[in-house]
mmCIF file of C-alpha atoms in Angstrom:
data_model
loop_
_atom_site.group_PDB
_atom_site.id
_atom_site.type_symbol
_atom_site.label_atom_id
_atom_site.label_comp_id
_atom_site.label_asym_id
_atom_site.label_seq_id
_atom_site.Cartn_x
_atom_site.Cartn_y
_atom_site.Cartn_z
ATOM 1 C CA MET A 154 26.820 3.588 -15.543
ATOM 2 C CA ALA A 155 25.301 3.199 -19.053
ATOM 3 C CA GLN A 156 22.460 1.125 -17.579
ATOM 4 C CA ALA A 157 21.761 3.801 -14.996
ATOM 5 C CA ARG A 158 21.568 6.492 -17.685
ATOM 6 C CA THR A 159 19.193 4.253 -19.695
ATOM 7 C CA ASP A 160 16.966 3.722 -16.626
ATOM 8 C CA GLU A 161 16.871 7.533 -16.025
ATOM 9 C CA ARG A 162 15.835 8.176 -19.622
ATOM 10 C CA SER A 163 13.169 5.466 -19.388
ATOM 11 C CA ALA A 164 11.768 6.933 -16.175
ATOM 12 C CA ALA A 165 11.755 10.393 -17.666
ATOM 13 C CA ASP A 166 10.011 9.146 -20.812
ATOM 14 C CA GLU A 167 7.373 7.354 -18.702
ATOM 15 C CA GLU A 168 6.748 10.509 -16.641
ATOM 16 C CA ARG A 169 6.331 12.633 -19.747
ATOM 17 C CA GLU A 170 3.830 10.106 -21.085
ATOM 18 C CA LEU A 171 1.944 10.095 -17.824
ATOM 19 C CA LEU A 172 1.871 13.880 -17.712
ATOM 20 C CA SER A 173 0.539 14.001 -21.264
ATOM 21 C CA ARG A 174 -2.218 11.557 -20.337
ATOM 22 C CA LEU A 175 -3.052 13.542 -17.221
ATOM 23 C CA ARG A 176 -3.304 16.774 -19.150
ATOM 24 C CA ALA A 177 -5.563 15.044 -21.680
ATOM 25 C CA GLY A 178 -7.965 14.105 -18.867
ATOM 26 C CA ASP A 179 -7.193 10.365 -18.782
ATOM 27 C CA GLU A 180 -9.042 9.083 -15.696
ATOM 28 C CA ASP A 181 -7.055 5.872 -15.604
ATOM 29 C CA ALA A 182 -3.800 7.824 -15.489
ATOM 30 C CA PHE A 183 -5.091 9.953 -12.666
ATOM 31 C CA ALA A 184 -6.296 6.910 -10.691
ATOM 32 C CA ALA A 185 -2.772 5.374 -11.092
ATOM 33 C CA LEU A 186 -1.247 8.581 -9.890
ATOM 34 C CA VAL A 187 -3.463 8.648 -6.810
ATOM 35 C CA ASP A 188 -2.611 5.075 -5.991
ATOM 36 C CA ARG A 189 1.100 5.855 -6.301
ATOM 37 C CA CYS A 190 1.221 9.125 -4.356
ATOM 38 C CA HIS A 191 -1.709 9.300 -1.947
ATOM 39 C CA GLY A 192 -0.058 7.497 0.927
ATOM 40 C CA THR A 193 3.076 9.572 0.798
ATOM 41 C CA MET A 194 1.097 12.785 0.470
ATOM 42 C CA LEU A 195 -0.855 11.825 3.644
ATOM 43 C CA ALA A 196 2.357 11.097 5.522
ATOM 44 C CA VAL A 197 3.898 14.447 4.473
ATOM 45 C CA ALA A 198 0.672 16.318 5.447
ATOM 46 C CA GLN A 199 0.655 14.663 8.852
ATOM 47 C CA ALA A 200 4.146 16.077 9.462
ATOM 48 C CA HIS A 201 2.661 19.604 9.297
ATOM 49 C CA VAL A 202 -0.815 19.335 10.964
ATOM 50 C CA ARG A 203 -1.894 17.830 14.187
ATOM 51 C CA THR A 204 -4.674 15.349 13.229
ATOM 52 C CA ARG A 205 -5.105 12.710 10.589
ATOM 53 C CA ALA A 206 -8.483 14.237 9.737
ATOM 54 C CA SER A 207 -6.739 17.588 8.956
ATOM 55 C CA ALA A 208 -4.056 15.764 6.908
ATOM 56 C CA GLU A 209 -6.722 14.027 4.841
ATOM 57 C CA GLU A 210 -8.390 17.337 4.108
ATOM 58 C CA VAL A 211 -5.025 18.779 3.166
ATOM 59 C CA VAL A 212 -4.467 15.926 0.709
ATOM 60 C CA GLN A 213 -7.882 16.352 -0.834
ATOM 61 C CA GLU A 214 -7.207 20.093 -1.303
ATOM 62 C CA ALA A 215 -3.805 19.342 -2.671
ATOM 63 C CA TRP A 216 -5.217 16.983 -5.329
ATOM 64 C CA LEU A 217 -7.477 19.799 -6.460
ATOM 65 C CA GLY A 218 -4.387 21.990 -6.754
ATOM 66 C CA VAL A 219 -2.630 19.294 -8.766
ATOM 67 C CA ILE A 220 -5.562 19.043 -11.197
ATOM 68 C CA ARG A 221 -5.776 22.821 -11.559
ATOM 69 C CA GLY A 222 -2.000 23.251 -11.985
ATOM 70 C CA LEU A 223 -1.122 20.461 -14.364
ATOM 71 C CA ASP A 224 -1.003 22.759 -17.442
ATOM 72 C CA ARG A 225 1.302 25.138 -15.568
ATOM 73 C CA PHE A 226 3.727 22.401 -14.357
ATOM 74 C CA GLU A 227 7.060 23.353 -15.986
ATOM 75 C CA GLU A 228 8.827 19.974 -15.358
ATOM 76 C CA ARG A 229 11.781 21.574 -13.506
ATOM 77 C CA SER A 230 11.395 18.797 -10.915
ATOM 78 C CA SER A 231 9.834 15.394 -10.924
ATOM 79 C CA LEU A 232 6.038 15.202 -10.915
ATOM 80 C CA LYS A 233 6.196 13.569 -7.480
ATOM 81 C CA THR A 234 8.282 16.357 -6.024
ATOM 82 C CA TRP A 235 5.978 19.005 -7.483
ATOM 83 C CA ILE A 236 2.960 17.217 -5.981
ATOM 84 C CA LEU A 237 4.566 16.998 -2.567
ATOM 85 C CA ARG A 238 5.442 20.692 -2.648
ATOM 86 C CA ILE A 239 1.788 21.416 -3.213
ATOM 87 C CA VAL A 240 0.944 19.226 -0.162
ATOM 88 C CA VAL A 241 3.467 21.082 2.055
ATOM 89 C CA ASN A 242 2.283 24.526 0.923
ATOM 90 C CA THR A 243 -1.417 23.491 1.485
ATOM 91 C CA ALA A 244 -0.603 22.053 4.900
ATOM 92 C CA LYS A 245 1.295 25.157 6.005
ATOM 93 C CA THR A 246 -1.549 27.432 4.838
ATOM 94 C CA ARG A 247 -4.028 25.286 6.661
ATOM 95 C CA GLY A 248 -1.880 25.363 9.831
ATOM 96 C CA VAL A 249 -1.664 29.103 9.818
ATOM 97 C CA ARG A 250 -5.389 29.453 9.159
ATOM 98 C CA GLU A 251 -6.321 27.077 11.953
ATOM 99 C CA ALA A 252 -3.524 28.291 14.231
ATOM 100 C CA ARG A 253 -2.908 24.814 15.528
ATOM 101 C CA SER A 254 0.028 23.420 13.484
ATOM 102 C CA LEU A 255 3.377 22.733 15.149
ATOM 103 C CA PRO A 256 6.867 23.515 13.817
ATOM 104 C CA PHE A 257 8.241 20.578 11.864
ATOM 105 C CA ALA A 258 11.241 20.125 14.191
ATOM 106 C CA SER A 259 9.109 20.210 17.318
ATOM 107 C CA LEU A 260 7.387 16.944 16.256
ATOM 108 C CA GLU A 261 10.590 15.038 17.095
ATOM 109 C CA PRO A 262 10.972 13.632 20.579
ATOM 110 C CA ASP A 263 14.251 14.034 22.450
ATOM 111 C CA ASP A 264 14.373 10.423 23.667
ATOM 112 C CA PRO A 265 16.364 8.090 21.357
ATOM 113 C CA ALA A 266 14.510 5.132 19.830
ATOM 114 C CA VAL A 267 17.557 2.870 20.466
ATOM 115 C CA PRO A 268 20.237 3.267 23.131
ATOM 116 C CA PRO A 269 22.935 5.610 21.779
ATOM 117 C CA ASP A 270 25.755 3.255 22.652
ATOM 118 C CA ARG A 271 24.409 0.844 19.905
ATOM 119 C CA PHE A 272 25.797 3.360 17.325
ATOM 120 C CA ARG A 273 29.256 4.488 16.308
ATOM 121 C CA GLY A 274 30.352 7.873 17.726
ATOM 122 C CA PRO A 275 31.332 11.098 15.929
ATOM 123 C CA GLU A 276 35.009 10.107 16.024
ATOM 124 C CA ASP A 277 34.347 6.947 14.065
ATOM 125 C CA GLN A 278 34.841 6.678 10.316
ATOM 126 C CA TYR A 279 31.180 5.467 10.026
ATOM 127 C CA THR A 280 29.532 7.916 12.316
ATOM 128 C CA GLY A 281 25.972 6.955 13.154
ATOM 129 C CA GLY A 282 26.300 3.347 11.948
ATOM 130 C CA TRP A 283 25.483 0.331 14.086
ATOM 131 C CA LYS A 284 28.185 -0.618 16.562
ATOM 132 C CA VAL A 285 26.338 -3.678 17.653
ATOM 133 C CA PHE A 286 23.791 -4.966 15.205
ATOM 134 C CA PRO A 287 20.356 -6.099 16.397
ATOM 135 C CA ALA A 288 20.050 -9.793 17.148
ATOM 136 C CA ASN A 289 19.760 -11.817 13.947
ATOM 137 C CA TRP A 290 19.874 -8.687 11.802
ATOM 138 C CA GLN A 291 22.989 -9.790 9.882
ATOM 139 C CA LEU A 292 21.677 -13.348 9.566
ATOM 140 C CA LEU A 293 18.135 -12.347 8.792
ATOM 141 C CA PRO A 294 16.683 -14.922 6.358
ATOM 142 C CA GLU A 295 15.733 -13.239 3.132
ATOM 143 C CA GLU A 296 12.476 -15.076 3.054
ATOM 144 C CA ALA A 297 11.486 -13.719 6.476
ATOM 145 C CA LEU A 298 11.111 -10.253 5.041
ATOM 146 C CA HIS A 299 8.354 -11.617 2.812
ATOM 147 C CA GLN A 300 6.373 -13.215 5.570
ATOM 148 C CA ARG A 301 3.122 -11.451 6.279
ATOM 149 C CA GLU A 302 3.712 -11.090 9.996
ATOM 150 C CA THR A 303 7.126 -9.490 9.476
ATOM 151 C CA LEU A 304 5.748 -7.089 6.963
ATOM 152 C CA ALA A 305 2.948 -6.268 9.333
ATOM 153 C CA VAL A 306 5.535 -5.429 12.031
ATOM 154 C CA ILE A 307 7.332 -3.071 9.604
ATOM 155 C CA VAL A 308 4.065 -1.332 8.588
ATOM 156 C CA ALA A 309 3.020 -0.927 12.222
ATOM 157 C CA ALA A 310 6.468 0.388 13.221
ATOM 158 C CA ILE A 311 6.395 2.980 10.438
ATOM 159 C CA THR A 312 2.783 3.952 11.289
ATOM 160 C CA ALA A 313 3.755 4.508 14.924
ATOM 161 C CA LEU A 314 6.627 6.837 14.091
ATOM 162 C CA PRO A 315 6.471 10.589 14.885
ATOM 163 C CA PRO A 316 5.033 12.337 11.816
ATOM 164 C CA ALA A 317 8.300 13.862 10.572
ATOM 165 C CA GLN A 318 10.102 10.546 10.781
ATOM 166 C CA ARG A 319 7.226 8.740 9.151
ATOM 167 C CA ALA A 320 7.197 11.188 6.249
ATOM 168 C CA VAL A 321 10.976 10.857 5.609
ATOM 169 C CA ILE A 322 11.202 7.054 5.859
ATOM 170 C CA ARG A 323 8.142 6.619 3.665
ATOM 171 C CA MET A 324 9.573 8.939 1.001
ATOM 172 C CA ARG A 325 13.022 7.420 1.110
ATOM 173 C CA ASP A 326 12.459 3.705 1.762
ATOM 174 C CA VAL A 327 8.892 3.080 0.483
ATOM 175 C CA GLU A 328 8.606 5.505 -2.429
ATOM 176 C CA GLY A 329 12.257 5.553 -3.355
ATOM 177 C CA CYS A 330 12.655 9.361 -3.308
ATOM 178 C CA SER A 331 16.127 10.752 -3.298
ATOM 179 C CA SER A 332 17.463 12.732 -0.331
ATOM 180 C CA GLU A 333 17.236 15.898 -2.501
ATOM 181 C CA GLU A 334 13.597 15.263 -3.266
ATOM 182 C CA VAL A 335 12.819 14.773 0.423
ATOM 183 C CA CYS A 336 14.637 17.944 1.439
ATOM 184 C CA ASP A 337 12.969 19.926 -1.352
ATOM 185 C CA ALA A 338 9.476 18.625 -0.558
ATOM 186 C CA LEU A 339 9.626 18.867 3.182
ATOM 187 C CA GLY A 340 11.805 22.019 3.393
ATOM 188 C CA VAL A 341 14.413 20.465 5.691
ATOM 189 C CA SER A 342 18.228 20.523 5.495
ATOM 190 C CA GLU A 343 20.232 17.504 4.284
ATOM 191 C CA GLY A 344 21.559 17.075 7.846
ATOM 192 C CA ASN A 345 18.088 17.112 9.375
ATOM 193 C CA GLN A 346 16.862 14.679 6.729
ATOM 194 C CA ARG A 347 19.639 12.240 7.614
ATOM 195 C CA VAL A 348 18.822 12.488 11.330
ATOM 196 C CA LEU A 349 15.096 11.864 10.754
ATOM 197 C CA LEU A 350 15.836 8.913 8.449
ATOM 198 C CA HIS A 351 18.321 7.439 10.865
ATOM 199 C CA ARG A 352 15.888 7.668 13.824
ATOM 200 C CA ALA A 353 13.076 6.211 11.755
ATOM 201 C CA ARG A 354 15.128 3.246 10.551
ATOM 202 C CA SER A 355 16.413 2.658 14.069
ATOM 203 C CA ARG A 356 12.875 2.353 15.398
ATOM 204 C CA VAL A 357 11.854 0.008 12.662
ATOM 205 C CA ARG A 358 14.969 -2.135 13.244
ATOM 206 C CA SER A 359 14.240 -2.179 16.924
ATOM 207 C CA ALA A 360 10.713 -3.365 16.261
ATOM 208 C CA LEU A 361 12.031 -6.117 13.996
ATOM 209 C CA GLU A 362 14.610 -7.141 16.596
ATOM 210 C CA GLN A 363 11.815 -7.670 19.149
ATOM 211 C CA HIS A 364 9.785 -9.598 16.600
ATOM 212 C CA LEU A 365 12.394 -11.936 15.206
ATOM 213 C CA PRO A 366 13.494 -15.001 17.265
#
């Protein structure tokens, strides 16, 4: 517990230092921020607009908003959450202006990624968990996760996800955002966030199951 509090303070101190450098016009700090956040920003934008080209334009516009708003950032949330809120607001505004965006929930297909009988039912203590694990999942060699071809399968599986699922799994499992940060940034309920994450992880696991011997 003490170590966790220490880590939280360290992360907060690092963010305050980064923010100070950004406000001072430090180009290296801004480049590092772009490297850290750009991919997630693009994934979030793609959950609100139809095309990748539109999403890229949303991200570019959002970065301008970040630069202009740094001095007004009140640090009531993490810097990352604040940036993602700007992305969402920018994407929604663009969608209305172009009249071609889709509701967030409508981006999710009705067909399950994995047969429903592979998961525990609502009456089970661990509702939604795996009833039958994918072949070799429990015995997956740790080193296999570091093999280039396996990582390529994971990346490809995430890239192929529906936009809403891709945004959630990237934020949670790649960027390490909390569920609260995801809900706040994407404007979804905790329950919807769990469903999106569950579906996304299921698809990635399914892709790995087909890949691994």
